[in-house]
Amino acid sequence: MTSPLLEQLIDAFRVLPGVGQKSAQRMAYHVLERERDGGRRLAEALAAAVDKVGHCTRCRDFSEAEVCATCASPARDVQQLCVVESPADRLAIEQATGYRGLYYVLQGRLSPLDGIGPNELGLDRLGERLAEGEVIEMIIATNPTVEGEATAHYLGQLARRHKVRPSRLTHGVPLGGELEYVDRGTLSHAFGSRSEMP
Amino acid sequence: MTSPLLEQLIDAFRVLPGVGQKSAQRMAYHVLERERDGGRRLAEALAAAVDKVGHCTRCRDFSEAEVCATCASPARDVQQLCVVESPADRLAIEQATGYRGLYYVLQGRLSPLDGIGPNELGLDRLGERLAEGEVIEMIIATNPTVEGEATAHYLGQLARRHKVRPSRLTHGVPLGGELEYVDRGTLSHAFGSRSEMP
Ligand SMILES: [Zn+2]
Ligand SMILES: [Zn+2]
């Protein structure tokens, strides 16, 4: 390698998901050859996000404000609360459907073997939220995996304990798949025709 | 989106080659969820490289020093000069073969329609370099594309004008392909059994 700084850059790119040595090289060369301004912008955006983005105290999604723009918006319907595993799932639903309610982001799913129980997912806070009495329907949009289903079951019981109606996305979401990668049409349909939990 | 800084980060990731909206989202979430330290390192490496990496005055490859480590190394054979189109091609040859000579990086190929002539590729400087008399063999490793072959032809004439022996990688490199993506074995073989230009 002719440049130590370039070598460090290639190495640093490998922190990104799905980026091996070859892609990292391609990225570094591309930025240096054609996109120095864009590279500078990326460096600044990355430093700012890593330092300043925390979590919304209401919904646990990423936010640099204490309460995120969605939770703070008077235009959202506070009677519907959609519970998802990750920020990416929340974004997929927001982009694919016309949903105007609020969200709750677990940042994971129940997984006792990994030490992830209700408290790690903020389900104590979620219980307090339901106890406030504003939420009427809880749309459970965990992934259709074994752990996602177990989490959904737990959430359904939590909802009923607070007299909140739990609902689940209709089948249509492929079994074993990840919401994030479901095409918009399927996701929108499944969201629209969600069924009340038995 | 719940966070303007996150939105800016996703947008900034799209400067990278092959990164669309979905991959950019995945990268941003991955860094914020699991790799804040790695993200900070990437931001710093990117800022440093973009600001400080220029080109070696001898070989035109990337370098933050005026003369890169390869050109400055007493361990390299100054009688062989391998001419490549891009830093990525140079790196591919360096990694796949046991070559111990020097390089010259064109940073492009002849393309009159795009206004890329000999001067844009530093061929005037290359001519002066050959006139110094140290180089005995010029290994022409441009890509086996139409423009790459035209560039090779030009380079061959330039070499002969300076009494330097031009050689070309053996066939084995697939026609129409890019050196950067050739597997190591093929590239190593083609490099080792290069033939003198007719
Ligand atoms: Zn929020
Ligand atoms: Zn050099």
mmCIF file of C-alpha atoms and ligand atoms in Angstrom:
data_model
loop_
_atom_site.group_PDB
_atom_site.id
_atom_site.type_symbol
_atom_site.label_atom_id
_atom_site.label_comp_id
_atom_site.label_asym_id
_atom_site.label_seq_id
_atom_site.Cartn_x
_atom_site.Cartn_y
_atom_site.Cartn_z
ATOM 1 C CA MET A 1 0.000 0.000 0.000
ATOM 2 C CA THR A 2 1.401 3.391 -0.927
ATOM 3 C CA SER A 3 -0.458 5.420 1.704
ATOM 4 C CA PRO A 4 -0.849 4.627 5.419
ATOM 5 C CA LEU A 5 -3.877 6.953 5.646
ATOM 6 C CA LEU A 6 -5.533 5.083 2.778
ATOM 7 C CA GLU A 7 -4.777 1.790 4.492
ATOM 8 C CA GLN A 8 -6.405 3.041 7.686
ATOM 9 C CA LEU A 9 -9.436 4.213 5.721
ATOM 10 C CA ILE A 10 -9.898 0.817 4.043
ATOM 11 C CA ASP A 11 -9.613 -0.855 7.414
ATOM 12 C CA ALA A 12 -12.116 1.560 8.965
ATOM 13 C CA PHE A 13 -14.719 0.927 6.229
ATOM 14 C CA ARG A 14 -14.852 -2.737 7.263
ATOM 15 C CA VAL A 15 -16.847 -1.742 10.320
ATOM 16 C CA LEU A 16 -19.854 -1.386 7.994
ATOM 17 C CA PRO A 17 -22.175 -4.399 7.605
ATOM 18 C CA GLY A 18 -21.470 -6.596 4.574
ATOM 19 C CA VAL A 19 -18.275 -4.713 3.716
ATOM 20 C CA GLY A 20 -15.225 -6.963 3.220
ATOM 21 C CA GLN A 21 -11.719 -6.071 2.096
ATOM 22 C CA LYS A 22 -12.600 -5.692 -1.607
ATOM 23 C CA SER A 23 -15.631 -3.454 -1.042
ATOM 24 C CA ALA A 24 -13.711 -1.397 1.490
ATOM 25 C CA GLN A 25 -10.973 -0.813 -1.107
ATOM 26 C CA ARG A 26 -13.534 0.148 -3.709
ATOM 27 C CA MET A 27 -15.178 2.609 -1.308
ATOM 28 C CA ALA A 28 -11.892 4.239 -0.321
ATOM 29 C CA TYR A 29 -10.713 4.613 -3.929
ATOM 30 C CA HIS A 30 -14.100 5.901 -5.054
ATOM 31 C CA VAL A 31 -14.161 8.601 -2.387
ATOM 32 C CA LEU A 32 -10.568 9.699 -3.041
ATOM 33 C CA GLU A 33 -10.907 9.622 -6.816
ATOM 34 C CA ARG A 34 -14.326 11.133 -7.290
ATOM 35 C CA GLU A 35 -16.083 12.160 -4.093
ATOM 36 C CA ARG A 36 -13.862 14.102 -1.714
ATOM 37 C CA ASP A 37 -16.650 16.540 -0.840
ATOM 38 C CA GLY A 38 -19.089 13.702 -0.275
ATOM 39 C CA GLY A 39 -16.472 11.937 1.842
ATOM 40 C CA ARG A 40 -16.036 15.030 3.974
ATOM 41 C CA ARG A 41 -19.811 15.270 4.424
ATOM 42 C CA LEU A 42 -19.967 11.588 5.402
ATOM 43 C CA ALA A 43 -17.180 12.064 7.968
ATOM 44 C CA GLU A 44 -19.032 14.987 9.523
ATOM 45 C CA ALA A 45 -22.441 13.270 9.498
ATOM 46 C CA LEU A 46 -20.945 10.168 11.066
ATOM 47 C CA ALA A 47 -19.131 12.051 13.824
ATOM 48 C CA ALA A 48 -22.259 14.075 14.634
ATOM 49 C CA ALA A 49 -24.599 11.059 14.662
ATOM 50 C CA VAL A 50 -22.294 8.875 16.739
ATOM 51 C CA ASP A 51 -21.825 11.624 19.321
ATOM 52 C CA LYS A 52 -25.298 13.093 19.511
ATOM 53 C CA VAL A 53 -27.939 10.505 18.588
ATOM 54 C CA GLY A 54 -29.389 8.761 21.635
ATOM 55 C CA HIS A 55 -32.846 7.320 22.179
ATOM 56 C CA CYS A 56 -36.255 8.945 22.486
ATOM 57 C CA THR A 57 -37.510 8.576 26.052
ATOM 58 C CA ARG A 58 -41.051 7.888 24.800
ATOM 59 C CA CYS A 59 -40.558 5.346 21.991
ATOM 60 C CA ARG A 60 -36.901 4.259 22.356
ATOM 61 C CA ASP A 61 -36.201 4.926 18.674
ATOM 62 C CA PHE A 62 -33.085 6.908 17.718
ATOM 63 C CA SER A 63 -33.321 10.603 18.496
ATOM 64 C CA GLU A 64 -30.988 13.449 19.366
ATOM 65 C CA ALA A 65 -33.880 15.180 21.173
ATOM 66 C CA GLU A 66 -35.257 13.809 24.448
ATOM 67 C CA VAL A 67 -38.589 13.213 22.707
ATOM 68 C CA CYS A 68 -38.451 12.467 18.989
ATOM 69 C CA ALA A 69 -40.355 14.371 16.307
ATOM 70 C CA THR A 70 -42.889 11.565 15.836
ATOM 71 C CA CYS A 71 -43.732 11.239 19.539
ATOM 72 C CA ALA A 72 -43.938 15.033 19.853
ATOM 73 C CA SER A 73 -46.171 15.472 16.802
ATOM 74 C CA PRO A 74 -49.772 16.552 17.536
ATOM 75 C CA ALA A 75 -50.776 15.029 14.189
ATOM 76 C CA ARG A 76 -50.250 11.428 15.322
ATOM 77 C CA ASP A 77 -53.063 9.321 16.803
ATOM 78 C CA VAL A 78 -52.141 8.544 20.427
ATOM 79 C CA GLN A 79 -54.739 5.767 20.630
ATOM 80 C CA GLN A 80 -52.720 3.408 18.429
ATOM 81 C CA LEU A 81 -49.328 2.118 19.452
ATOM 82 C CA CYS A 82 -47.327 -0.084 17.088
ATOM 83 C CA VAL A 83 -44.614 -2.168 18.766
ATOM 84 C CA VAL A 84 -41.633 -3.162 16.609
ATOM 85 C CA GLU A 85 -38.302 -4.849 17.275
ATOM 86 C CA SER A 86 -36.008 -2.325 15.599
ATOM 87 C CA PRO A 87 -35.787 1.202 14.181
ATOM 88 C CA ALA A 88 -35.456 -0.361 10.723
ATOM 89 C CA ASP A 89 -38.788 -2.187 11.168
ATOM 90 C CA ARG A 90 -40.430 1.044 12.316
ATOM 91 C CA LEU A 91 -39.084 2.843 9.248
ATOM 92 C CA ALA A 92 -40.292 0.064 6.927
ATOM 93 C CA ILE A 93 -43.836 0.358 8.326
ATOM 94 C CA GLU A 94 -43.784 4.147 8.237
ATOM 95 C CA GLN A 95 -42.671 4.138 4.592
ATOM 96 C CA ALA A 96 -44.967 1.341 3.372
ATOM 97 C CA THR A 97 -48.244 2.090 5.144
ATOM 98 C CA GLY A 98 -50.411 5.092 5.916
ATOM 99 C CA TYR A 99 -50.183 4.459 9.659
ATOM 100 C CA ARG A 100 -50.634 7.654 11.700
ATOM 101 C CA GLY A 101 -50.381 6.275 15.247
ATOM 102 C CA LEU A 102 -47.317 6.089 17.485
ATOM 103 C CA TYR A 103 -44.564 3.486 17.838
ATOM 104 C CA TYR A 104 -42.649 1.657 20.516
ATOM 105 C CA VAL A 105 -39.250 0.254 19.561
ATOM 106 C CA LEU A 106 -38.097 -2.713 21.639
ATOM 107 C CA GLN A 107 -34.505 -2.611 20.311
ATOM 108 C CA GLY A 108 -34.507 -6.413 20.365
ATOM 109 C CA ARG A 109 -36.781 -9.351 21.184
ATOM 110 C CA LEU A 110 -37.207 -11.648 24.172
ATOM 111 C CA SER A 111 -34.306 -14.080 24.255
ATOM 112 C CA PRO A 112 -33.781 -15.536 27.739
ATOM 113 C CA LEU A 113 -30.669 -17.471 26.674
ATOM 114 C CA ASP A 114 -29.000 -14.176 25.714
ATOM 115 C CA GLY A 115 -30.137 -12.530 28.927
ATOM 116 C CA ILE A 116 -32.693 -10.374 27.120
ATOM 117 C CA GLY A 117 -35.831 -10.233 29.248
ATOM 118 C CA PRO A 118 -38.751 -7.783 29.530
ATOM 119 C CA ASN A 119 -36.702 -5.087 31.278
ATOM 120 C CA GLU A 120 -33.999 -5.042 28.578
ATOM 121 C CA LEU A 121 -36.762 -4.331 26.038
ATOM 122 C CA GLY A 122 -38.271 -1.556 28.146
ATOM 123 C CA LEU A 123 -41.476 -3.506 28.724
ATOM 124 C CA ASP A 124 -41.771 -2.084 32.244
ATOM 125 C CA ARG A 125 -41.884 1.410 30.691
ATOM 126 C CA LEU A 126 -44.301 0.131 28.062
ATOM 127 C CA GLY A 127 -46.605 -1.156 30.857
ATOM 128 C CA GLU A 128 -46.560 2.277 32.509
ATOM 129 C CA ARG A 129 -47.357 3.826 29.136
ATOM 130 C CA LEU A 130 -50.376 1.570 28.671
ATOM 131 C CA ALA A 131 -51.480 2.345 32.244
ATOM 132 C CA GLU A 132 -51.775 6.015 31.253
ATOM 133 C CA GLY A 133 -54.968 4.944 29.481
ATOM 134 C CA GLU A 134 -54.565 6.773 26.149
ATOM 135 C CA VAL A 135 -53.725 3.706 24.055
ATOM 136 C CA ILE A 136 -56.701 1.702 22.797
ATOM 137 C CA GLU A 137 -55.033 -0.627 20.279
ATOM 138 C CA MET A 138 -51.542 -2.113 20.431
ATOM 139 C CA ILE A 139 -50.389 -3.305 17.000
ATOM 140 C CA ILE A 140 -47.790 -5.980 17.591
ATOM 141 C CA ALA A 141 -45.398 -5.980 14.637
ATOM 142 C CA THR A 142 -42.581 -8.193 15.875
ATOM 143 C CA ASN A 143 -40.913 -10.420 13.294
ATOM 144 C CA PRO A 144 -42.515 -13.779 12.417
ATOM 145 C CA THR A 145 -39.625 -15.752 13.961
ATOM 146 C CA VAL A 146 -39.720 -18.030 17.004
ATOM 147 C CA GLU A 147 -38.403 -15.301 19.306
ATOM 148 C CA GLY A 148 -40.557 -12.670 17.659
ATOM 149 C CA GLU A 149 -43.672 -14.811 18.231
ATOM 150 C CA ALA A 150 -42.748 -15.386 21.887
ATOM 151 C CA THR A 151 -42.309 -11.637 22.272
ATOM 152 C CA ALA A 152 -45.681 -11.050 20.587
ATOM 153 C CA HIS A 153 -47.331 -13.486 22.995
ATOM 154 C CA TYR A 154 -45.860 -11.649 25.984
ATOM 155 C CA LEU A 155 -46.924 -8.274 24.542
ATOM 156 C CA GLY A 156 -50.473 -9.559 23.967
ATOM 157 C CA GLN A 157 -50.771 -10.494 27.639
ATOM 158 C CA LEU A 158 -49.315 -7.172 28.724
ATOM 159 C CA ALA A 159 -51.856 -5.339 26.566
ATOM 160 C CA ARG A 160 -54.825 -7.283 27.920
ATOM 161 C CA ARG A 161 -53.699 -6.683 31.495
ATOM 162 C CA HIS A 162 -54.106 -2.976 30.743
ATOM 163 C CA LYS A 163 -57.405 -3.388 28.855
ATOM 164 C CA VAL A 164 -55.675 -2.516 25.582
ATOM 165 C CA ARG A 165 -56.725 -4.420 22.437
ATOM 166 C CA PRO A 166 -53.736 -6.295 20.970
ATOM 167 C CA SER A 167 -53.600 -6.896 17.203
ATOM 168 C CA ARG A 168 -51.107 -8.623 14.964
ATOM 169 C CA LEU A 169 -50.197 -8.169 11.292
ATOM 170 C CA THR A 170 -52.069 -10.580 9.007
ATOM 171 C CA HIS A 171 -50.208 -13.460 7.534
ATOM 172 C CA GLY A 172 -48.723 -12.402 4.280
ATOM 173 C CA VAL A 173 -45.453 -11.581 5.915
ATOM 174 C CA PRO A 174 -43.329 -14.617 5.021
ATOM 175 C CA LEU A 175 -42.514 -16.957 7.911
ATOM 176 C CA GLY A 176 -38.953 -16.698 9.153
ATOM 177 C CA GLY A 177 -38.424 -13.445 7.259
ATOM 178 C CA GLU A 178 -37.432 -10.038 8.525
ATOM 179 C CA LEU A 179 -39.899 -7.163 8.237
ATOM 180 C CA GLU A 180 -37.171 -4.866 7.078
ATOM 181 C CA TYR A 181 -36.763 -6.844 3.844
ATOM 182 C CA VAL A 182 -40.428 -7.434 3.032
ATOM 183 C CA ASP A 183 -41.562 -5.614 -0.101
ATOM 184 C CA ARG A 184 -43.734 -2.547 0.433
ATOM 185 C CA GLY A 185 -46.881 -4.052 -1.098
ATOM 186 C CA THR A 186 -46.879 -7.142 1.109
ATOM 187 C CA LEU A 187 -46.082 -5.146 4.192
ATOM 188 C CA SER A 188 -48.747 -2.570 3.460
ATOM 189 C CA HIS A 189 -51.363 -5.288 2.907
ATOM 190 C CA ALA A 190 -50.386 -7.179 6.043
ATOM 191 C CA PHE A 191 -50.477 -4.003 8.052
ATOM 192 C CA GLY A 192 -53.864 -2.913 6.699
ATOM 193 C CA SER A 193 -55.572 -6.247 7.298
ATOM 194 C CA ARG A 194 -54.059 -6.959 10.707
ATOM 195 C CA SER A 195 -56.262 -9.163 12.877
ATOM 196 C CA GLU A 196 -57.184 -8.906 16.532
ATOM 197 C CA MET A 197 -55.177 -11.360 18.594
ATOM 198 C CA PRO A 198 -57.192 -14.402 19.669
ATOM 199 C CA MET B 1 -37.670 9.633 10.425
ATOM 200 C CA THR B 2 -37.257 10.332 14.135
ATOM 201 C CA SER B 3 -33.796 11.905 13.959
ATOM 202 C CA PRO B 4 -32.571 14.582 11.532
ATOM 203 C CA LEU B 5 -28.943 13.612 12.236
ATOM 204 C CA LEU B 6 -29.727 9.989 11.379
ATOM 205 C CA GLU B 7 -31.446 11.119 8.196
ATOM 206 C CA GLN B 8 -28.365 13.129 7.212
ATOM 207 C CA LEU B 9 -26.150 10.137 7.937
ATOM 208 C CA ILE B 10 -28.229 7.806 5.744
ATOM 209 C CA ASP B 11 -28.109 10.383 2.993
ATOM 210 C CA ALA B 12 -24.339 10.802 3.365
ATOM 211 C CA PHE B 13 -23.703 7.032 3.112
ATOM 212 C CA ARG B 14 -25.177 7.070 -0.392
ATOM 213 C CA VAL B 15 -21.995 8.700 -1.652
ATOM 214 C CA LEU B 16 -20.382 5.250 -1.423
ATOM 215 C CA PRO B 17 -20.381 3.061 -4.577
ATOM 216 C CA GLY B 18 -23.189 0.517 -4.763
ATOM 217 C CA VAL B 19 -24.911 1.909 -1.681
ATOM 218 C CA GLY B 20 -28.604 2.658 -2.193
ATOM 219 C CA GLN B 21 -31.219 3.825 0.289
ATOM 220 C CA LYS B 22 -31.689 0.390 1.930
ATOM 221 C CA SER B 23 -27.983 -0.322 2.424
ATOM 222 C CA ALA B 24 -27.424 3.211 3.680
ATOM 223 C CA GLN B 25 -30.138 2.679 6.305
ATOM 224 C CA ARG B 26 -28.609 -0.627 7.333
ATOM 225 C CA MET B 27 -25.180 0.964 7.672
ATOM 226 C CA ALA B 28 -26.457 3.867 9.760
ATOM 227 C CA TYR B 29 -28.462 1.617 12.090
ATOM 228 C CA HIS B 30 -25.606 -0.844 12.407
ATOM 229 C CA VAL B 31 -23.145 1.862 13.421
ATOM 230 C CA LEU B 32 -25.533 3.478 15.910
ATOM 231 C CA GLU B 33 -26.682 0.190 17.408
ATOM 232 C CA ARG B 34 -23.430 -1.721 17.615
ATOM 233 C CA GLU B 35 -20.377 0.169 16.386
ATOM 234 C CA ARG B 36 -20.179 3.706 17.729
ATOM 235 C CA ASP B 37 -16.434 3.429 18.325
ATOM 236 C CA GLY B 38 -15.891 1.995 14.849
ATOM 237 C CA GLY B 39 -18.075 4.764 13.434
ATOM 238 C CA ARG B 40 -15.962 7.388 15.180
ATOM 239 C CA ARG B 41 -12.796 5.787 13.799
ATOM 240 C CA LEU B 42 -14.280 5.744 10.292
ATOM 241 C CA ALA B 43 -15.225 9.432 10.562
ATOM 242 C CA GLU B 44 -11.681 10.326 11.586
ATOM 243 C CA ALA B 45 -10.001 8.125 8.953
ATOM 244 C CA LEU B 46 -12.245 9.562 6.260
ATOM 245 C CA ALA B 47 -11.609 13.186 7.238
ATOM 246 C CA ALA B 48 -7.847 12.584 7.402
ATOM 247 C CA ALA B 49 -7.671 10.736 4.068
ATOM 248 C CA VAL B 50 -9.829 13.230 2.188
ATOM 249 C CA ASP B 51 -7.787 16.171 3.484
ATOM 250 C CA LYS B 52 -4.280 14.754 3.322
ATOM 251 C CA VAL B 53 -3.996 12.060 0.651
ATOM 252 C CA GLY B 54 -2.730 13.435 -2.649
ATOM 253 C CA HIS B 55 -0.660 11.754 -5.356
ATOM 254 C CA CYS B 56 2.911 10.512 -5.410
ATOM 255 C CA THR B 57 4.964 12.707 -7.745
ATOM 256 C CA ARG B 58 6.837 9.640 -9.053
ATOM 257 C CA CYS B 59 4.087 7.071 -9.709
ATOM 258 C CA ARG B 60 0.840 9.106 -9.417
ATOM 259 C CA ASP B 61 -0.660 6.589 -6.984
ATOM 260 C CA PHE B 62 -2.292 7.857 -3.794
ATOM 261 C CA SER B 63 0.138 9.114 -1.190
ATOM 262 C CA GLU B 64 0.215 11.673 1.607
ATOM 263 C CA ALA B 65 3.978 11.971 1.142
ATOM 264 C CA GLU B 66 5.488 13.658 -1.929
ATOM 265 C CA VAL B 67 7.067 10.320 -2.872
ATOM 266 C CA CYS B 68 5.217 7.185 -1.777
ATOM 267 C CA ALA B 69 6.723 4.355 0.267
ATOM 268 C CA THR B 70 6.981 2.046 -2.769
ATOM 269 C CA CYS B 71 8.785 4.579 -4.959
ATOM 270 C CA ALA B 72 11.086 5.498 -2.083
ATOM 271 C CA SER B 73 11.943 1.900 -1.214
ATOM 272 C CA PRO B 74 15.525 0.798 -1.976
ATOM 273 C CA ALA B 75 14.255 -2.800 -2.101
ATOM 274 C CA ARG B 76 12.345 -2.324 -5.365
ATOM 275 C CA ASP B 77 13.863 -3.029 -8.765
ATOM 276 C CA VAL B 78 14.082 0.283 -10.667
ATOM 277 C CA GLN B 79 14.635 -1.505 -14.002
ATOM 278 C CA GLN B 80 11.033 -2.723 -14.197
ATOM 279 C CA LEU B 81 8.121 -0.333 -14.451
ATOM 280 C CA CYS B 82 4.553 -1.661 -14.458
ATOM 281 C CA VAL B 83 1.971 0.733 -15.905
ATOM 282 C CA VAL B 84 -1.623 0.347 -14.677
ATOM 283 C CA GLU B 85 -4.811 2.315 -15.119
ATOM 284 C CA SER B 86 -5.808 2.686 -11.475
ATOM 285 C CA PRO B 87 -4.588 2.366 -7.874
ATOM 286 C CA ALA B 88 -6.945 -0.616 -7.508
ATOM 287 C CA ASP B 89 -5.224 -2.399 -10.415
ATOM 288 C CA ARG B 90 -1.830 -1.677 -8.884
ATOM 289 C CA LEU B 91 -2.980 -3.099 -5.565
ATOM 290 C CA ALA B 92 -4.388 -6.212 -7.254
ATOM 291 C CA ILE B 93 -1.035 -6.910 -8.943
ATOM 292 C CA GLU B 94 0.940 -6.165 -5.783
ATOM 293 C CA GLN B 95 -1.242 -8.573 -3.777
ATOM 294 C CA ALA B 96 -1.430 -11.363 -6.366
ATOM 295 C CA THR B 97 2.105 -11.509 -7.724
ATOM 296 C CA GLY B 98 5.656 -11.424 -6.421
ATOM 297 C CA TYR B 99 6.493 -8.353 -8.519
ATOM 298 C CA ARG B 100 9.291 -6.266 -6.973
ATOM 299 C CA GLY B 101 9.657 -3.508 -9.577
ATOM 300 C CA LEU B 102 8.019 -0.083 -9.604
ATOM 301 C CA TYR B 103 4.645 1.151 -10.864
ATOM 302 C CA TYR B 104 3.165 3.997 -12.825
ATOM 303 C CA VAL B 105 -0.526 4.745 -12.307
ATOM 304 C CA LEU B 106 -2.259 6.443 -15.224
ATOM 305 C CA GLN B 107 -5.406 7.306 -13.242
ATOM 306 C CA GLY B 108 -7.428 6.573 -16.376
ATOM 307 C CA ARG B 109 -6.965 5.426 -19.984
ATOM 308 C CA LEU B 110 -6.829 7.189 -23.324
ATOM 309 C CA SER B 111 -10.303 8.315 -24.293
ATOM 310 C CA PRO B 112 -10.244 11.120 -26.850
ATOM 311 C CA LEU B 113 -14.035 11.515 -26.813
ATOM 312 C CA ASP B 114 -13.878 12.313 -23.086
ATOM 313 C CA GLY B 115 -10.971 14.673 -23.573
ATOM 314 C CA ILE B 116 -8.503 12.276 -21.961
ATOM 315 C CA GLY B 117 -5.272 12.393 -23.938
ATOM 316 C CA PRO B 118 -1.637 11.547 -23.126
ATOM 317 C CA ASN B 119 -1.138 14.636 -20.935
ATOM 318 C CA GLU B 120 -4.118 13.882 -18.711
ATOM 319 C CA LEU B 121 -2.554 10.477 -18.025
ATOM 320 C CA GLY B 122 0.858 11.968 -17.244
ATOM 321 C CA LEU B 123 2.454 10.310 -20.288
ATOM 322 C CA ASP B 124 4.715 13.349 -20.766
ATOM 323 C CA ARG B 125 6.105 12.722 -17.270
ATOM 324 C CA LEU B 126 6.325 9.005 -18.047
ATOM 325 C CA GLY B 127 8.379 9.799 -21.159
ATOM 326 C CA GLU B 128 10.792 11.889 -19.074
ATOM 327 C CA ARG B 129 11.009 9.024 -16.618
ATOM 328 C CA LEU B 130 11.946 6.558 -19.374
ATOM 329 C CA ALA B 131 14.493 9.062 -20.729
ATOM 330 C CA GLU B 132 16.321 8.853 -17.388
ATOM 331 C CA GLY B 133 17.545 5.474 -18.648
ATOM 332 C CA GLU B 134 17.018 3.322 -15.545
ATOM 333 C CA VAL B 135 13.976 1.430 -16.817
ATOM 334 C CA ILE B 136 14.688 -1.620 -18.993
ATOM 335 C CA GLU B 137 11.270 -3.252 -19.155
ATOM 336 C CA MET B 138 7.882 -1.582 -19.151
ATOM 337 C CA ILE B 139 5.123 -4.029 -18.188
ATOM 338 C CA ILE B 140 1.916 -2.700 -19.682
ATOM 339 C CA ALA B 141 -0.979 -3.848 -17.510
ATOM 340 C CA THR B 142 -3.853 -1.786 -18.810
ATOM 341 C CA ASN B 143 -7.260 -3.466 -18.860
ATOM 342 C CA PRO B 144 -8.149 -5.730 -21.830
ATOM 343 C CA THR B 145 -10.854 -3.342 -23.057
ATOM 344 C CA VAL B 146 -10.918 -1.356 -26.279
ATOM 345 C CA GLU B 147 -9.637 1.802 -24.602
ATOM 346 C CA GLY B 148 -7.157 -0.157 -22.505
ATOM 347 C CA GLU B 149 -5.736 -1.796 -25.666
ATOM 348 C CA ALA B 150 -5.436 1.576 -27.409
ATOM 349 C CA THR B 151 -3.614 2.908 -24.358
ATOM 350 C CA ALA B 152 -1.318 -0.148 -24.375
ATOM 351 C CA HIS B 153 -0.515 0.448 -28.040
ATOM 352 C CA TYR B 154 0.422 4.048 -27.310
ATOM 353 C CA LEU B 155 2.526 3.000 -24.321
ATOM 354 C CA GLY B 156 4.340 0.382 -26.406
ATOM 355 C CA GLN B 157 5.380 3.037 -28.923
ATOM 356 C CA LEU B 158 6.466 5.376 -26.148
ATOM 357 C CA ALA B 159 8.624 2.619 -24.624
ATOM 358 C CA ARG B 160 10.300 1.755 -27.924
ATOM 359 C CA ARG B 161 11.042 5.415 -28.583
ATOM 360 C CA HIS B 162 13.093 5.349 -25.377
ATOM 361 C CA LYS B 163 14.701 1.953 -26.081
ATOM 362 C CA VAL B 164 12.676 0.354 -23.299
ATOM 363 C CA ARG B 165 11.313 -3.173 -23.849
ATOM 364 C CA PRO B 166 7.482 -3.181 -23.608
ATOM 365 C CA SER B 167 5.712 -6.309 -22.402
ATOM 366 C CA ARG B 168 2.077 -7.164 -21.894
ATOM 367 C CA LEU B 169 0.307 -9.598 -19.553
ATOM 368 C CA THR B 170 -0.378 -12.994 -21.173
ATOM 369 C CA HIS B 171 -3.866 -13.819 -22.197
ATOM 370 C CA GLY B 172 -5.591 -15.461 -19.348
ATOM 371 C CA VAL B 173 -7.048 -12.200 -18.227
ATOM 372 C CA PRO B 174 -10.629 -12.440 -19.543
ATOM 373 C CA LEU B 175 -11.438 -10.149 -22.443
ATOM 374 C CA GLY B 176 -13.586 -7.182 -21.497
ATOM 375 C CA GLY B 177 -12.942 -7.746 -17.803
ATOM 376 C CA GLU B 178 -11.413 -5.466 -15.205
ATOM 377 C CA LEU B 179 -8.087 -6.435 -13.614
ATOM 378 C CA GLU B 180 -9.386 -5.458 -10.224
ATOM 379 C CA TYR B 181 -11.915 -8.305 -10.283
ATOM 380 C CA VAL B 182 -9.720 -11.045 -11.719
ATOM 381 C CA ASP B 183 -9.011 -13.850 -9.259
ATOM 382 C CA ARG B 184 -5.514 -13.916 -7.781
ATOM 383 C CA GLY B 185 -4.468 -17.158 -9.481
ATOM 384 C CA THR B 186 -5.335 -16.000 -12.993
ATOM 385 C CA LEU B 187 -3.770 -12.628 -12.426
ATOM 386 C CA SER B 188 -0.609 -14.121 -10.959
ATOM 387 C CA HIS B 189 -0.274 -16.524 -13.902
ATOM 388 C CA ALA B 190 -0.908 -13.820 -16.501
ATOM 389 C CA PHE B 191 1.598 -11.558 -14.820
ATOM 390 C CA GLY B 192 4.261 -14.243 -14.549
ATOM 391 C CA SER B 193 3.998 -15.383 -18.180
ATOM 392 C CA ARG B 194 3.701 -11.937 -19.739
ATOM 393 C CA SER B 195 4.964 -11.778 -23.304
ATOM 394 C CA GLU B 196 7.122 -9.248 -25.073
ATOM 395 C CA MET B 197 5.034 -6.989 -27.262
ATOM 396 C CA PRO B 198 5.333 -7.810 -30.963
HETATM 397 ZN ZN ZN C 1 -40.146 8.873 20.078
HETATM 398 ZN ZN ZN C 2 5.027 6.422 -5.829
#
